Structures are given as structure tokens and as C-alpha cells.
Amino acid sequence: EPEVTQTPSHQVTQMGQEVILRCVPISNHLYFYWYRQILGQKVEFLVSFYNNEISEKSEIFDDQFSVERPDGSNFTLKIRSTKLEDSAMYFCASSRMGALTPLHFGNGTRLTVT
Amino acid sequence: AQSVTQPDIHITVSEGASLELRCNYSYGATPYLFWYVQSPGQGLQLLLKYFSGDTLVQGIKGFEAEFKRSQSSFNLRKPSVHWSDAAEYFCAVGADRDDKIIFGKGTRLHILP
């Protein structure tokens, strides 16, 4: 069964550095998402992306965050200047026809900001 | 805006016992409701969903959930749990004008042998 893959599985970075989290969604999916989960807390929506543009974003997704689909297969999340509070597990998800159709999640990237 | 409450952070049941995980939602219109499961080290997987129609929905792995509009609830049940059901379970709500679903805080299920 096709799956969403995320790399790296664990990223450690220093505060103020830029990070790029990478995701390869399922190939025939058209809708893409980033969620994050701070340790012990709920899974929070960050952004949804369709047709090469952001369709929705949360208050968390401020100017420090950006998403891109650079080559038709990858879907990336960039954090320009990381803060300690960005430490979390970041999940990429994709779906065929939007958030009300099953979201297929990757295994996540654990980001640790020191 | 929609929201989800899962009142139980941890639940422990014995293998073979029945299970009910609670979920309450807040949304003005008819909600779209989901249960996802997260096994250790993995992403979330859809167990079942409710959009409309029969209020008792069946999902994968022997799970079912019942939508009760009067109680704003969508509780997940399983008649007999297996050790492999140990995981974290997330209730979620969506709306047809939004391209996102909102998750609750999750309930971690522990299974006693």
C-alpha cells in the first residue's frame, strides 16, 4: 500500500537556524497538510495546500513558516528561524479529495530546537 | 469554530474486556467526525468516520462509534480489546467548508495482559 514518507525522522537544530522538513505524499493525492504535536499535547493543524497554494492555515503558521511543492513529488515545510517552542513532532499528511477524505499520515519528523 | 474534547488522557483495560473512549465535539452545524489511531512511532491512521445517515458506524480492526447529536458525542467502542490495540486514539471534527480537521488531545490506551 502506498504511504507518505517523511525525512529526516529526527532533526536537531540550534535556535535561530532554518530547517526544512521533507515529505513525499502519496502520488495520486492532491491535498497536502502539515500538523504538529508538541510532546504530551494534541495534534495541531498548521496548514493545508492544494493546487500549489495554501488553502488554509492556523494561527501557529506565522511568517516564520512556509510550504512548498518544489518538484511535483516533494512537499516541504520550512521554518526560517527556529525557536525553542517549535520543538515538536511534525506530521505530513495527504488525501485524494480534501480533509474529509481519509488523511494518510507519515511517521513524522521529531524536531528538537536547542 | 469546531473543537473536540477527549476527557480521558489515559485508559487501562484488560485484554478481552470491552472498551469505550469518550469524545465530545462542539460545532454549530452537522459535524464530520473521525477517529484516528496512532501506534508508537507511527503516523495517524483512520479508524472510522461519520458524515451522515446511520449513527452507528463501523470501522477497521473491529471498532465502532456512535454519533449522538443530543449529547454532542462520538464515542469509540470495541467489544473485546487485543494487546495490539494499545495506542493513542484521537477524535477529530471537520466541516465541509474547511480543508482541515481538528483533533482532540488524544486518549492513550493501555492493555493489561
JSON list of C-alpha atoms in Angstrom, two decimals:
[
{"chain": "A", "resi": 1, "resn": "GLU", "atom": "CA", "xyz": [0.00, 0.00, 0.00]},
{"chain": "A", "resi": 2, "resn": "PRO", "atom": "CA", "xyz": [1.44, 3.43, -0.88]},
{"chain": "A", "resi": 3, "resn": "GLU", "atom": "CA", "xyz": [2.43, 5.57, 2.05]},
{"chain": "A", "resi": 4, "resn": "VAL", "atom": "CA", "xyz": [3.54, 9.06, 2.97]},
{"chain": "A", "resi": 5, "resn": "THR", "atom": "CA", "xyz": [7.24, 9.26, 3.76]},
{"chain": "A", "resi": 6, "resn": "GLN", "atom": "CA", "xyz": [8.95, 11.93, 5.83]},
{"chain": "A", "resi": 7, "resn": "THR", "atom": "CA", "xyz": [12.61, 12.76, 6.20]},
{"chain": "A", "resi": 8, "resn": "PRO", "atom": "CA", "xyz": [14.51, 13.07, 8.40]},
{"chain": "A", "resi": 9, "resn": "SER", "atom": "CA", "xyz": [12.96, 11.11, 11.24]},
{"chain": "A", "resi": 10, "resn": "HIS", "atom": "CA", "xyz": [14.76, 13.29, 13.76]},
{"chain": "A", "resi": 11, "resn": "GLN", "atom": "CA", "xyz": [16.25, 16.76, 13.29]},
{"chain": "A", "resi": 12, "resn": "VAL", "atom": "CA", "xyz": [18.22, 18.66, 15.90]},
{"chain": "A", "resi": 13, "resn": "THR", "atom": "CA", "xyz": [18.89, 22.33, 15.30]},
{"chain": "A", "resi": 14, "resn": "GLN", "atom": "CA", "xyz": [20.01, 25.40, 17.19]},
{"chain": "A", "resi": 15, "resn": "MET", "atom": "CA", "xyz": [17.66, 28.24, 17.95]},
{"chain": "A", "resi": 16, "resn": "GLY", "atom": "CA", "xyz": [17.59, 30.76, 15.13]},
{"chain": "A", "resi": 17, "resn": "GLN", "atom": "CA", "xyz": [18.57, 28.28, 12.43]},
{"chain": "A", "resi": 18, "resn": "GLU", "atom": "CA", "xyz": [16.45, 27.43, 9.42]},
{"chain": "A", "resi": 19, "resn": "VAL", "atom": "CA", "xyz": [15.10, 23.91, 8.99]},
{"chain": "A", "resi": 20, "resn": "ILE", "atom": "CA", "xyz": [13.36, 22.19, 6.13]},
{"chain": "A", "resi": 21, "resn": "LEU", "atom": "CA", "xyz": [11.21, 19.17, 6.78]},
{"chain": "A", "resi": 22, "resn": "ARG", "atom": "CA", "xyz": [10.53, 16.99, 3.79]},
{"chain": "A", "resi": 23, "resn": "CYS", "atom": "CA", "xyz": [7.58, 14.85, 2.82]},
{"chain": "A", "resi": 24, "resn": "VAL", "atom": "CA", "xyz": [6.72, 12.69, -0.16]},
{"chain": "A", "resi": 25, "resn": "PRO", "atom": "CA", "xyz": [2.92, 12.39, -0.31]},
{"chain": "A", "resi": 26, "resn": "ILE", "atom": "CA", "xyz": [1.08, 9.54, -1.98]},
{"chain": "A", "resi": 27, "resn": "SER", "atom": "CA", "xyz": [1.45, 10.04, -5.71]},
{"chain": "A", "resi": 28, "resn": "ASN", "atom": "CA", "xyz": [-2.21, 10.43, -6.77]},
{"chain": "A", "resi": 29, "resn": "HIS", "atom": "CA", "xyz": [-3.15, 12.65, -3.84]},
{"chain": "A", "resi": 30, "resn": "LEU", "atom": "CA", "xyz": [-3.90, 16.31, -4.47]},
{"chain": "A", "resi": 31, "resn": "TYR", "atom": "CA", "xyz": [-4.26, 17.76, -0.96]},
{"chain": "A", "resi": 32, "resn": "PHE", "atom": "CA", "xyz": [-1.40, 18.14, 1.46]},
{"chain": "A", "resi": 33, "resn": "TYR", "atom": "CA", "xyz": [-1.18, 19.05, 5.13]},
{"chain": "A", "resi": 34, "resn": "TRP", "atom": "CA", "xyz": [1.22, 19.72, 7.96]},
{"chain": "A", "resi": 35, "resn": "TYR", "atom": "CA", "xyz": [0.27, 19.07, 11.55]},
{"chain": "A", "resi": 36, "resn": "ARG", "atom": "CA", "xyz": [2.43, 19.17, 14.65]},
{"chain": "A", "resi": 37, "resn": "GLN", "atom": "CA", "xyz": [2.30, 17.57, 18.06]},
{"chain": "A", "resi": 38, "resn": "ILE", "atom": "CA", "xyz": [4.18, 19.09, 20.96]},
{"chain": "A", "resi": 39, "resn": "LEU", "atom": "CA", "xyz": [5.09, 16.39, 23.47]},
{"chain": "A", "resi": 40, "resn": "GLY", "atom": "CA", "xyz": [2.08, 15.43, 25.54]},
{"chain": "A", "resi": 41, "resn": "GLN", "atom": "CA", "xyz": [-0.26, 17.78, 23.72]},
{"chain": "A", "resi": 42, "resn": "LYS", "atom": "CA", "xyz": [-2.78, 17.49, 20.96]},
{"chain": "A", "resi": 43, "resn": "VAL", "atom": "CA", "xyz": [-2.15, 17.20, 17.25]},
{"chain": "A", "resi": 44, "resn": "GLU", "atom": "CA", "xyz": [-2.43, 20.76, 15.91]},
{"chain": "A", "resi": 45, "resn": "PHE", "atom": "CA", "xyz": [-3.26, 21.81, 12.38]},
{"chain": "A", "resi": 46, "resn": "LEU", "atom": "CA", "xyz": [-0.68, 24.05, 10.71]},
{"chain": "A", "resi": 47, "resn": "VAL", "atom": "CA", "xyz": [-1.52, 24.36, 7.02]},
{"chain": "A", "resi": 48, "resn": "SER", "atom": "CA", "xyz": [-3.31, 22.80, 4.08]},
{"chain": "A", "resi": 49, "resn": "PHE", "atom": "CA", "xyz": [-2.13, 23.07, 0.49]},
{"chain": "A", "resi": 50, "resn": "TYR", "atom": "CA", "xyz": [-3.91, 22.41, -2.78]},
{"chain": "A", "resi": 51, "resn": "ASN", "atom": "CA", "xyz": [-3.24, 23.36, -6.39]},
{"chain": "A", "resi": 52, "resn": "ASN", "atom": "CA", "xyz": [0.08, 24.91, -5.49]},
{"chain": "A", "resi": 53, "resn": "GLU", "atom": "CA", "xyz": [-1.26, 27.31, -2.93]},
{"chain": "A", "resi": 54, "resn": "ILE", "atom": "CA", "xyz": [-2.18, 27.42, 0.71]},
{"chain": "A", "resi": 55, "resn": "SER", "atom": "CA", "xyz": [-5.89, 26.75, 1.22]},
{"chain": "A", "resi": 56, "resn": "GLU", "atom": "CA", "xyz": [-5.95, 27.21, 5.00]},
{"chain": "A", "resi": 57, "resn": "LYS", "atom": "CA", "xyz": [-3.52, 27.99, 7.76]},
{"chain": "A", "resi": 58, "resn": "SER", "atom": "CA", "xyz": [-3.72, 28.23, 11.51]},
{"chain": "A", "resi": 59, "resn": "GLU", "atom": "CA", "xyz": [-2.58, 31.00, 13.82]},
{"chain": "A", "resi": 60, "resn": "ILE", "atom": "CA", "xyz": [0.55, 28.95, 14.52]},
{"chain": "A", "resi": 61, "resn": "PHE", "atom": "CA", "xyz": [1.56, 29.19, 10.86]},
{"chain": "A", "resi": 62, "resn": "ASP", "atom": "CA", "xyz": [3.05, 32.67, 11.00]},
{"chain": "A", "resi": 63, "resn": "ASP", "atom": "CA", "xyz": [5.63, 34.37, 8.77]},
{"chain": "A", "resi": 64, "resn": "GLN", "atom": "CA", "xyz": [8.35, 32.06, 10.08]},
{"chain": "A", "resi": 65, "resn": "PHE", "atom": "CA", "xyz": [6.70, 29.12, 8.33]},
{"chain": "A", "resi": 66, "resn": "SER", "atom": "CA", "xyz": [6.38, 28.39, 4.64]},
{"chain": "A", "resi": 67, "resn": "VAL", "atom": "CA", "xyz": [5.43, 25.41, 2.49]},
{"chain": "A", "resi": 68, "resn": "GLU", "atom": "CA", "xyz": [6.41, 24.46, -0.99]},
{"chain": "A", "resi": 69, "resn": "ARG", "atom": "CA", "xyz": [5.90, 21.73, -3.52]},
{"chain": "A", "resi": 70, "resn": "PRO", "atom": "CA", "xyz": [9.12, 22.24, -5.43]},
{"chain": "A", "resi": 71, "resn": "ASP", "atom": "CA", "xyz": [9.07, 19.40, -7.92]},
{"chain": "A", "resi": 72, "resn": "GLY", "atom": "CA", "xyz": [5.68, 17.70, -8.11]},
{"chain": "A", "resi": 73, "resn": "SER", "atom": "CA", "xyz": [6.58, 14.94, -5.67]},
{"chain": "A", "resi": 74, "resn": "ASN", "atom": "CA", "xyz": [8.02, 16.57, -2.54]},
{"chain": "A", "resi": 75, "resn": "PHE", "atom": "CA", "xyz": [6.13, 18.76, -0.09]},
{"chain": "A", "resi": 76, "resn": "THR", "atom": "CA", "xyz": [8.29, 20.75, 2.31]},
{"chain": "A", "resi": 77, "resn": "LEU", "atom": "CA", "xyz": [7.79, 22.76, 5.47]},
{"chain": "A", "resi": 78, "resn": "LYS", "atom": "CA", "xyz": [10.38, 25.46, 6.17]},
{"chain": "A", "resi": 79, "resn": "ILE", "atom": "CA", "xyz": [10.85, 27.18, 9.49]},
{"chain": "A", "resi": 80, "resn": "ARG", "atom": "CA", "xyz": [13.04, 30.23, 8.90]},
{"chain": "A", "resi": 81, "resn": "SER", "atom": "CA", "xyz": [14.31, 30.99, 12.37]},
{"chain": "A", "resi": 82, "resn": "THR", "atom": "CA", "xyz": [13.53, 28.24, 14.83]},
{"chain": "A", "resi": 83, "resn": "LYS", "atom": "CA", "xyz": [12.51, 28.89, 18.41]},
{"chain": "A", "resi": 84, "resn": "LEU", "atom": "CA", "xyz": [12.63, 26.57, 21.37]},
{"chain": "A", "resi": 85, "resn": "GLU", "atom": "CA", "xyz": [8.85, 26.27, 21.28]},
{"chain": "A", "resi": 86, "resn": "ASP", "atom": "CA", "xyz": [8.99, 24.87, 17.74]},
{"chain": "A", "resi": 87, "resn": "SER", "atom": "CA", "xyz": [10.26, 21.60, 19.22]},
{"chain": "A", "resi": 88, "resn": "ALA", "atom": "CA", "xyz": [7.60, 19.06, 18.30]},
{"chain": "A", "resi": 89, "resn": "MET", "atom": "CA", "xyz": [6.74, 16.11, 16.12]},
{"chain": "A", "resi": 90, "resn": "TYR", "atom": "CA", "xyz": [5.76, 17.35, 12.68]},
{"chain": "A", "resi": 91, "resn": "PHE", "atom": "CA", "xyz": [3.40, 15.20, 10.63]},
{"chain": "A", "resi": 92, "resn": "CYS", "atom": "CA", "xyz": [2.80, 15.46, 6.93]},
{"chain": "A", "resi": 93, "resn": "ALA", "atom": "CA", "xyz": [-0.46, 14.11, 5.52]},
{"chain": "A", "resi": 94, "resn": "SER", "atom": "CA", "xyz": [-2.06, 13.82, 2.11]},
{"chain": "A", "resi": 95, "resn": "SER", "atom": "CA", "xyz": [-5.50, 12.98, 0.81]},
{"chain": "A", "resi": 96, "resn": "ARG", "atom": "CA", "xyz": [-7.18, 12.48, -2.54]},
{"chain": "A", "resi": 97, "resn": "MET", "atom": "CA", "xyz": [-10.00, 14.96, -2.22]},
{"chain": "A", "resi": 98, "resn": "GLY", "atom": "CA", "xyz": [-9.60, 17.10, 0.88]},
{"chain": "A", "resi": 99, "resn": "ALA", "atom": "CA", "xyz": [-9.60, 16.81, 4.64]},
{"chain": "A", "resi": 100, "resn": "LEU", "atom": "CA", "xyz": [-12.93, 14.98, 4.79]},
{"chain": "A", "resi": 101, "resn": "THR", "atom": "CA", "xyz": [-11.49, 12.08, 2.79]},
{"chain": "A", "resi": 102, "resn": "PRO", "atom": "CA", "xyz": [-9.03, 9.89, 4.69]},
{"chain": "A", "resi": 103, "resn": "LEU", "atom": "CA", "xyz": [-5.83, 11.68, 5.62]},
{"chain": "A", "resi": 104, "resn": "HIS", "atom": "CA", "xyz": [-2.77, 9.49, 5.17]},
{"chain": "A", "resi": 105, "resn": "PHE", "atom": "CA", "xyz": [-0.06, 10.47, 7.63]},
{"chain": "A", "resi": 106, "resn": "GLY", "atom": "CA", "xyz": [3.67, 9.98, 7.54]},
{"chain": "A", "resi": 107, "resn": "ASN", "atom": "CA", "xyz": [5.55, 8.73, 10.58]},
{"chain": "A", "resi": 108, "resn": "GLY", "atom": "CA", "xyz": [6.62, 12.24, 11.49]},
{"chain": "A", "resi": 109, "resn": "THR", "atom": "CA", "xyz": [9.81, 14.22, 11.96]},
{"chain": "A", "resi": 110, "resn": "ARG", "atom": "CA", "xyz": [10.82, 14.93, 15.52]},
{"chain": "A", "resi": 111, "resn": "LEU", "atom": "CA", "xyz": [12.29, 18.45, 15.60]},
{"chain": "A", "resi": 112, "resn": "THR", "atom": "CA", "xyz": [14.40, 19.38, 18.60]},
{"chain": "A", "resi": 113, "resn": "VAL", "atom": "CA", "xyz": [15.47, 23.00, 18.93]},
{"chain": "A", "resi": 114, "resn": "THR", "atom": "CA", "xyz": [18.30, 23.61, 21.41]},
{"chain": "B", "resi": 1, "resn": "ALA", "atom": "CA", "xyz": [-15.17, 27.20, 15.31]},
{"chain": "B", "resi": 2, "resn": "GLN", "atom": "CA", "xyz": [-15.23, 23.50, 15.91]},
{"chain": "B", "resi": 3, "resn": "SER", "atom": "CA", "xyz": [-13.47, 21.81, 18.83]},
{"chain": "B", "resi": 4, "resn": "VAL", "atom": "CA", "xyz": [-13.09, 18.36, 20.30]},
{"chain": "B", "resi": 5, "resn": "THR", "atom": "CA", "xyz": [-12.77, 17.21, 23.89]},
{"chain": "B", "resi": 6, "resn": "GLN", "atom": "CA", "xyz": [-11.46, 13.84, 24.93]},
{"chain": "B", "resi": 7, "resn": "PRO", "atom": "CA", "xyz": [-11.88, 13.80, 28.69]},
{"chain": "B", "resi": 8, "resn": "ASP", "atom": "CA", "xyz": [-9.72, 10.75, 29.39]},
{"chain": "B", "resi": 9, "resn": "ILE", "atom": "CA", "xyz": [-5.96, 11.13, 28.93]},
{"chain": "B", "resi": 10, "resn": "HIS", "atom": "CA", "xyz": [-5.22, 7.51, 29.84]},
{"chain": "B", "resi": 11, "resn": "ILE", "atom": "CA", "xyz": [-7.44, 4.42, 29.87]},
{"chain": "B", "resi": 12, "resn": "THR", "atom": "CA", "xyz": [-6.35, 0.97, 31.06]},
{"chain": "B", "resi": 13, "resn": "VAL", "atom": "CA", "xyz": [-8.34, -2.15, 30.28]},
{"chain": "B", "resi": 14, "resn": "SER", "atom": "CA", "xyz": [-7.64, -5.85, 30.48]},
{"chain": "B", "resi": 15, "resn": "GLU", "atom": "CA", "xyz": [-7.19, -7.85, 27.31]},
{"chain": "B", "resi": 16, "resn": "GLY", "atom": "CA", "xyz": [-10.55, -9.25, 26.27]},
{"chain": "B", "resi": 17, "resn": "ALA", "atom": "CA", "xyz": [-12.52, -6.57, 28.09]},
{"chain": "B", "resi": 18, "resn": "SER", "atom": "CA", "xyz": [-14.78, -4.09, 26.36]},
{"chain": "B", "resi": 19, "resn": "LEU", "atom": "CA", "xyz": [-13.66, -0.55, 25.63]},
{"chain": "B", "resi": 20, "resn": "GLU", "atom": "CA", "xyz": [-15.31, 2.84, 25.31]},
{"chain": "B", "resi": 21, "resn": "LEU", "atom": "CA", "xyz": [-13.35, 6.01, 24.60]},
{"chain": "B", "resi": 22, "resn": "ARG", "atom": "CA", "xyz": [-15.21, 9.27, 25.00]},
{"chain": "B", "resi": 23, "resn": "CYS", "atom": "CA", "xyz": [-15.32, 12.18, 22.60]},
{"chain": "B", "resi": 24, "resn": "ASN", "atom": "CA", "xyz": [-17.40, 15.35, 22.74]},
{"chain": "B", "resi": 25, "resn": "TYR", "atom": "CA", "xyz": [-17.45, 17.91, 19.98]},
{"chain": "B", "resi": 26, "resn": "SER", "atom": "CA", "xyz": [-18.54, 21.48, 19.62]},
{"chain": "B", "resi": 27, "resn": "TYR", "atom": "CA", "xyz": [-19.82, 22.63, 16.27]},
{"chain": "B", "resi": 28, "resn": "GLY", "atom": "CA", "xyz": [-22.89, 24.60, 15.19]},
{"chain": "B", "resi": 29, "resn": "ALA", "atom": "CA", "xyz": [-23.85, 22.54, 12.17]},
{"chain": "B", "resi": 30, "resn": "THR", "atom": "CA", "xyz": [-23.75, 18.83, 11.44]},
{"chain": "B", "resi": 31, "resn": "PRO", "atom": "CA", "xyz": [-20.18, 17.78, 12.06]},
{"chain": "B", "resi": 32, "resn": "TYR", "atom": "CA", "xyz": [-17.99, 15.39, 10.18]},
{"chain": "B", "resi": 33, "resn": "LEU", "atom": "CA", "xyz": [-16.44, 13.15, 12.84]},
{"chain": "B", "resi": 34, "resn": "PHE", "atom": "CA", "xyz": [-13.44, 10.88, 12.78]},
{"chain": "B", "resi": 35, "resn": "TRP", "atom": "CA", "xyz": [-11.42, 8.55, 14.97]},
{"chain": "B", "resi": 36, "resn": "TYR", "atom": "CA", "xyz": [-7.73, 8.10, 14.20]},
{"chain": "B", "resi": 37, "resn": "VAL", "atom": "CA", "xyz": [-5.26, 5.78, 15.91]},
{"chain": "B", "resi": 38, "resn": "GLN", "atom": "CA", "xyz": [-1.54, 6.36, 16.40]},
{"chain": "B", "resi": 39, "resn": "SER", "atom": "CA", "xyz": [0.66, 3.38, 17.18]},
{"chain": "B", "resi": 40, "resn": "PRO", "atom": "CA", "xyz": [4.06, 4.11, 18.76]},
{"chain": "B", "resi": 41, "resn": "GLY", "atom": "CA", "xyz": [6.49, 5.65, 16.30]},
{"chain": "B", "resi": 42, "resn": "GLN", "atom": "CA", "xyz": [3.95, 5.87, 13.53]},
{"chain": "B", "resi": 43, "resn": "GLY", "atom": "CA", "xyz": [1.61, 8.38, 11.96]},
{"chain": "B", "resi": 44, "resn": "LEU", "atom": "CA", "xyz": [-2.11, 8.51, 12.47]},
{"chain": "B", "resi": 45, "resn": "GLN", "atom": "CA", "xyz": [-4.41, 6.03, 10.74]},
{"chain": "B", "resi": 46, "resn": "LEU", "atom": "CA", "xyz": [-8.12, 6.49, 10.12]},
{"chain": "B", "resi": 47, "resn": "LEU", "atom": "CA", "xyz": [-10.30, 4.02, 12.08]},
{"chain": "B", "resi": 48, "resn": "LEU", "atom": "CA", "xyz": [-13.72, 5.27, 11.05]},
{"chain": "B", "resi": 49, "resn": "LYS", "atom": "CA", "xyz": [-15.73, 8.33, 10.12]},
{"chain": "B", "resi": 50, "resn": "TYR", "atom": "CA", "xyz": [-19.28, 9.68, 10.40]},
{"chain": "B", "resi": 51, "resn": "PHE", "atom": "CA", "xyz": [-20.76, 12.04, 7.86]},
{"chain": "B", "resi": 52, "resn": "SER", "atom": "CA", "xyz": [-24.50, 11.37, 7.91]},
{"chain": "B", "resi": 53, "resn": "GLY", "atom": "CA", "xyz": [-27.05, 8.56, 7.98]},
{"chain": "B", "resi": 54, "resn": "ASP", "atom": "CA", "xyz": [-26.80, 5.65, 10.36]},
{"chain": "B", "resi": 55, "resn": "THR", "atom": "CA", "xyz": [-25.48, 6.96, 13.66]},
{"chain": "B", "resi": 56, "resn": "LEU", "atom": "CA", "xyz": [-23.59, 3.74, 14.41]},
{"chain": "B", "resi": 57, "resn": "VAL", "atom": "CA", "xyz": [-20.56, 3.43, 12.17]},
{"chain": "B", "resi": 58, "resn": "GLN", "atom": "CA", "xyz": [-18.24, 0.51, 11.76]},
{"chain": "B", "resi": 59, "resn": "GLY", "atom": "CA", "xyz": [-14.54, 0.87, 11.26]},
{"chain": "B", "resi": 60, "resn": "ILE", "atom": "CA", "xyz": [-11.42, -1.17, 10.84]},
{"chain": "B", "resi": 61, "resn": "LYS", "atom": "CA", "xyz": [-9.94, -3.50, 13.47]},
{"chain": "B", "resi": 62, "resn": "GLY", "atom": "CA", "xyz": [-13.36, -4.24, 14.97]},
{"chain": "B", "resi": 63, "resn": "PHE", "atom": "CA", "xyz": [-14.03, -0.70, 16.21]},
{"chain": "B", "resi": 64, "resn": "GLU", "atom": "CA", "xyz": [-17.34, 1.11, 16.04]},
{"chain": "B", "resi": 65, "resn": "ALA", "atom": "CA", "xyz": [-18.56, 4.54, 17.10]},
{"chain": "B", "resi": 66, "resn": "GLU", "atom": "CA", "xyz": [-21.94, 6.04, 17.79]},
{"chain": "B", "resi": 67, "resn": "PHE", "atom": "CA", "xyz": [-22.93, 9.60, 16.96]},
{"chain": "B", "resi": 68, "resn": "LYS", "atom": "CA", "xyz": [-25.34, 11.11, 19.50]},
{"chain": "B", "resi": 69, "resn": "ARG", "atom": "CA", "xyz": [-26.40, 14.59, 18.49]},
{"chain": "B", "resi": 70, "resn": "SER", "atom": "CA", "xyz": [-28.27, 15.25, 21.75]},
{"chain": "B", "resi": 71, "resn": "GLN", "atom": "CA", "xyz": [-25.08, 14.63, 23.73]},
{"chain": "B", "resi": 72, "resn": "SER", "atom": "CA", "xyz": [-22.64, 16.08, 21.17]},
{"chain": "B", "resi": 73, "resn": "SER", "atom": "CA", "xyz": [-20.74, 12.84, 21.48]},
{"chain": "B", "resi": 74, "resn": "PHE", "atom": "CA", "xyz": [-19.00, 10.37, 19.21]},
{"chain": "B", "resi": 75, "resn": "ASN", "atom": "CA", "xyz": [-17.71, 7.61, 21.47]},
{"chain": "B", "resi": 76, "resn": "LEU", "atom": "CA", "xyz": [-15.50, 4.82, 20.19]},
{"chain": "B", "resi": 77, "resn": "ARG", "atom": "CA", "xyz": [-16.18, 1.25, 21.26]},
{"chain": "B", "resi": 78, "resn": "LYS", "atom": "CA", "xyz": [-14.78, -2.20, 20.88]},
{"chain": "B", "resi": 79, "resn": "PRO", "atom": "CA", "xyz": [-16.38, -5.30, 22.45]},
{"chain": "B", "resi": 80, "resn": "SER", "atom": "CA", "xyz": [-13.12, -7.12, 23.18]},
{"chain": "B", "resi": 81, "resn": "VAL", "atom": "CA", "xyz": [-9.70, -5.48, 23.07]},
{"chain": "B", "resi": 82, "resn": "HIS", "atom": "CA", "xyz": [-6.48, -7.14, 21.99]},
{"chain": "B", "resi": 83, "resn": "TRP", "atom": "CA", "xyz": [-2.97, -6.32, 23.21]},
{"chain": "B", "resi": 84, "resn": "SER", "atom": "CA", "xyz": [-2.25, -4.85, 19.76]},
{"chain": "B", "resi": 85, "resn": "ASP", "atom": "CA", "xyz": [-4.89, -2.17, 20.38]},
{"chain": "B", "resi": 86, "resn": "ALA", "atom": "CA", "xyz": [-2.55, -0.38, 22.77]},
{"chain": "B", "resi": 87, "resn": "ALA", "atom": "CA", "xyz": [-2.06, 3.00, 21.10]},
{"chain": "B", "resi": 88, "resn": "GLU", "atom": "CA", "xyz": [-3.19, 6.60, 21.24]},
{"chain": "B", "resi": 89, "resn": "TYR", "atom": "CA", "xyz": [-6.64, 7.39, 19.90]},
{"chain": "B", "resi": 90, "resn": "PHE", "atom": "CA", "xyz": [-7.66, 10.75, 18.52]},
{"chain": "B", "resi": 91, "resn": "CYS", "atom": "CA", "xyz": [-11.14, 12.02, 17.87]},
{"chain": "B", "resi": 92, "resn": "ALA", "atom": "CA", "xyz": [-11.40, 14.73, 15.20]},
{"chain": "B", "resi": 93, "resn": "VAL", "atom": "CA", "xyz": [-14.03, 17.01, 13.70]},
{"chain": "B", "resi": 94, "resn": "GLY", "atom": "CA", "xyz": [-14.27, 18.67, 10.32]},
{"chain": "B", "resi": 95, "resn": "ALA", "atom": "CA", "xyz": [-16.64, 20.87, 8.36]},
{"chain": "B", "resi": 96, "resn": "ASP", "atom": "CA", "xyz": [-17.48, 20.83, 4.68]},
{"chain": "B", "resi": 97, "resn": "ARG", "atom": "CA", "xyz": [-16.32, 24.40, 4.12]},
{"chain": "B", "resi": 98, "resn": "ASP", "atom": "CA", "xyz": [-12.92, 23.80, 5.71]},
{"chain": "B", "resi": 99, "resn": "ASP", "atom": "CA", "xyz": [-9.87, 21.99, 4.40]},
{"chain": "B", "resi": 100, "resn": "LYS", "atom": "CA", "xyz": [-8.72, 20.78, 7.77]},
{"chain": "B", "resi": 101, "resn": "ILE", "atom": "CA", "xyz": [-9.81, 18.58, 10.61]},
{"chain": "B", "resi": 102, "resn": "ILE", "atom": "CA", "xyz": [-9.30, 19.46, 14.26]},
{"chain": "B", "resi": 103, "resn": "PHE", "atom": "CA", "xyz": [-8.03, 16.81, 16.64]},
{"chain": "B", "resi": 104, "resn": "GLY", "atom": "CA", "xyz": [-8.66, 16.29, 20.31]},
{"chain": "B", "resi": 105, "resn": "LYS", "atom": "CA", "xyz": [-5.83, 15.79, 22.79]},
{"chain": "B", "resi": 106, "resn": "GLY", "atom": "CA", "xyz": [-5.97, 12.03, 22.45]},
{"chain": "B", "resi": 107, "resn": "THR", "atom": "CA", "xyz": [-6.53, 9.12, 24.81]},
{"chain": "B", "resi": 108, "resn": "ARG", "atom": "CA", "xyz": [-3.71, 6.69, 25.43]},
{"chain": "B", "resi": 109, "resn": "LEU", "atom": "CA", "xyz": [-4.97, 3.13, 25.76]},
{"chain": "B", "resi": 110, "resn": "HIS", "atom": "CA", "xyz": [-3.05, 0.65, 27.89]},
{"chain": "B", "resi": 111, "resn": "ILE", "atom": "CA", "xyz": [-3.87, -3.06, 27.80]},
{"chain": "B", "resi": 112, "resn": "LEU", "atom": "CA", "xyz": [-3.26, -5.33, 30.79]},
{"chain": "B", "resi": 113, "resn": "PRO", "atom": "CA", "xyz": [-2.41, -8.97, 29.98]}
]
